[in-house]
Tab-separated table of C-alpha atoms in Angstrom:
chain	number	residue	atom	x	y	z
A	1	MET	CA	70.430	-18.273	88.581
A	2	THR	CA	68.273	-15.341	87.488
A	3	GLY	CA	67.663	-12.588	89.915
A	4	ARG	CA	71.032	-12.725	91.575
A	5	HIS	CA	73.543	-9.982	90.995
A	6	ASP	CA	76.978	-10.162	92.436
A	7	ARG	CA	78.139	-6.595	92.931
A	8	ASN	CA	81.322	-5.284	94.596
A	9	THR	CA	79.765	-3.385	97.565
A	10	GLY	CA	82.968	-3.389	99.635
A	11	PRO	CA	84.160	0.242	98.744
A	12	MET	CA	80.519	1.424	99.424
A	13	LEU	CA	80.436	-0.325	102.862
A	14	THR	CA	83.845	0.857	103.862
A	15	SER	CA	83.473	4.609	102.785
A	16	PRO	CA	83.522	7.175	105.640
A	17	ARG	CA	79.952	7.723	107.053
A	18	CYS	CA	78.267	10.978	107.667
A	19	GLY	CA	78.854	12.480	111.105
A	20	ALA	CA	75.531	13.857	111.696
A	21	ARG	CA	72.982	12.563	114.046
A	22	THR	CA	69.334	11.692	113.314
A	23	ARG	CA	66.434	12.855	115.333
A	24	ASP	CA	66.514	9.710	117.585
A	25	GLY	CA	70.170	10.432	118.351
A	26	ASP	CA	71.572	7.626	116.137
A	27	ALA	CA	74.380	8.142	113.673
A	28	CYS	CA	73.492	8.962	110.109
A	29	ARG	CA	74.156	5.785	107.998
A	30	ALA	CA	74.681	7.640	104.646
A	31	PRO	CA	78.114	7.770	103.182
A	32	ALA	CA	79.811	11.197	103.398
A	33	SER	CA	80.283	13.369	100.354
A	34	SER	CA	83.968	13.129	98.981
A	35	GLY	CA	86.208	15.303	100.964
A	36	LYS	CA	83.605	16.251	103.448
A	37	SER	CA	82.418	14.860	106.730
A	38	ARG	CA	78.681	15.185	106.088
A	39	CYS	CA	76.485	13.301	103.600
A	40	ARG	CA	74.456	15.329	100.788
A	41	MET	CA	71.403	15.551	103.053
A	42	HIS	CA	73.348	17.034	106.046
A	43	GLY	CA	75.284	19.793	104.363
A	44	GLY	CA	77.935	18.012	102.532
A	45	GLY	CA	76.750	18.677	99.033
A	46	ARG	CA	78.525	20.738	96.253
A	47	ARG	CA	78.439	24.384	96.675
A	48	CYS	CA	76.854	24.202	100.127
A	49	GLY	CA	77.429	26.872	102.727
A	50	ALA	CA	77.272	30.615	102.429
A	51	PRO	CA	78.525	32.271	99.361
A	52	LYS	CA	81.886	34.134	99.453
A	53	GLY	CA	81.377	37.691	100.583
A	54	ASN	CA	78.022	36.867	102.206
A	55	GLN	CA	76.342	40.138	103.388
A	56	ASN	CA	73.972	38.225	105.620
A	57	ALA	CA	76.910	37.258	107.850
A	58	ARG	CA	78.070	40.769	108.661
A	59	ARG	CA	78.148	41.503	112.390
A	60	HIS	CA	75.853	44.044	113.783
A	61	GLY	CA	77.462	44.642	117.138
A	62	GLY	CA	74.291	44.209	119.141
A	63	PHE	CA	75.846	41.869	121.687
A	64	THR	CA	79.150	43.540	122.299
A	65	ARG	CA	80.028	44.324	125.941
A	66	GLU	CA	79.423	48.071	125.204
A	67	ALA	CA	76.005	47.464	123.740
A	68	VAL	CA	74.945	45.147	126.538
A	69	ALA	CA	76.051	47.531	129.226
A	70	GLU	CA	74.190	50.507	127.404
A	71	ARG	CA	71.030	48.493	127.525
A	72	VAL	CA	71.548	47.784	131.240
A	73	LYS	CA	72.070	51.393	131.906
A	74	GLN	CA	68.815	52.274	129.895
A	75	ARG	CA	66.831	49.609	131.692
A	76	LEU	CA	68.017	50.918	135.130
A	77	LEU	CA	67.129	54.388	134.075
A	78	LEU	CA	63.621	53.408	132.949
A	79	ASP	CA	63.100	51.491	136.166
A	80	GLU	CA	64.093	54.442	138.261
A	81	ALA	CA	61.796	56.723	136.257
A	82	GLN	CA	58.842	54.287	136.650
A	83	GLY	CA	59.614	54.049	140.376
A	84	LEU	CA	59.462	57.819	140.576
A	85	LEU	CA	56.243	57.944	138.784
A	86	GLN	CA	54.785	55.324	141.135
A	87	LYS	CA	55.661	57.495	144.112
A	88	LEU	CA	53.945	60.592	142.485
A	89	LYS	CA	50.610	58.814	142.074
């Protein structure tokens, strides 16, 4: 019997699957990387993620309550000034 290869595929078929979704909404069928819940294509590869001490992840504070309230005040002040200028025309 040439061309026939008996392989032990049981462990591969029973391994945990990736938890990601494909573009059509189906589950990814690739096996998850060891110790992770995603496959290598969906972020489960070695050394994936942000590096330790990532400076790009620092918070800038642009969406704190105080910053949003300040922008609302500025917008109201500008609207009031624009209304006053329209009256003067």
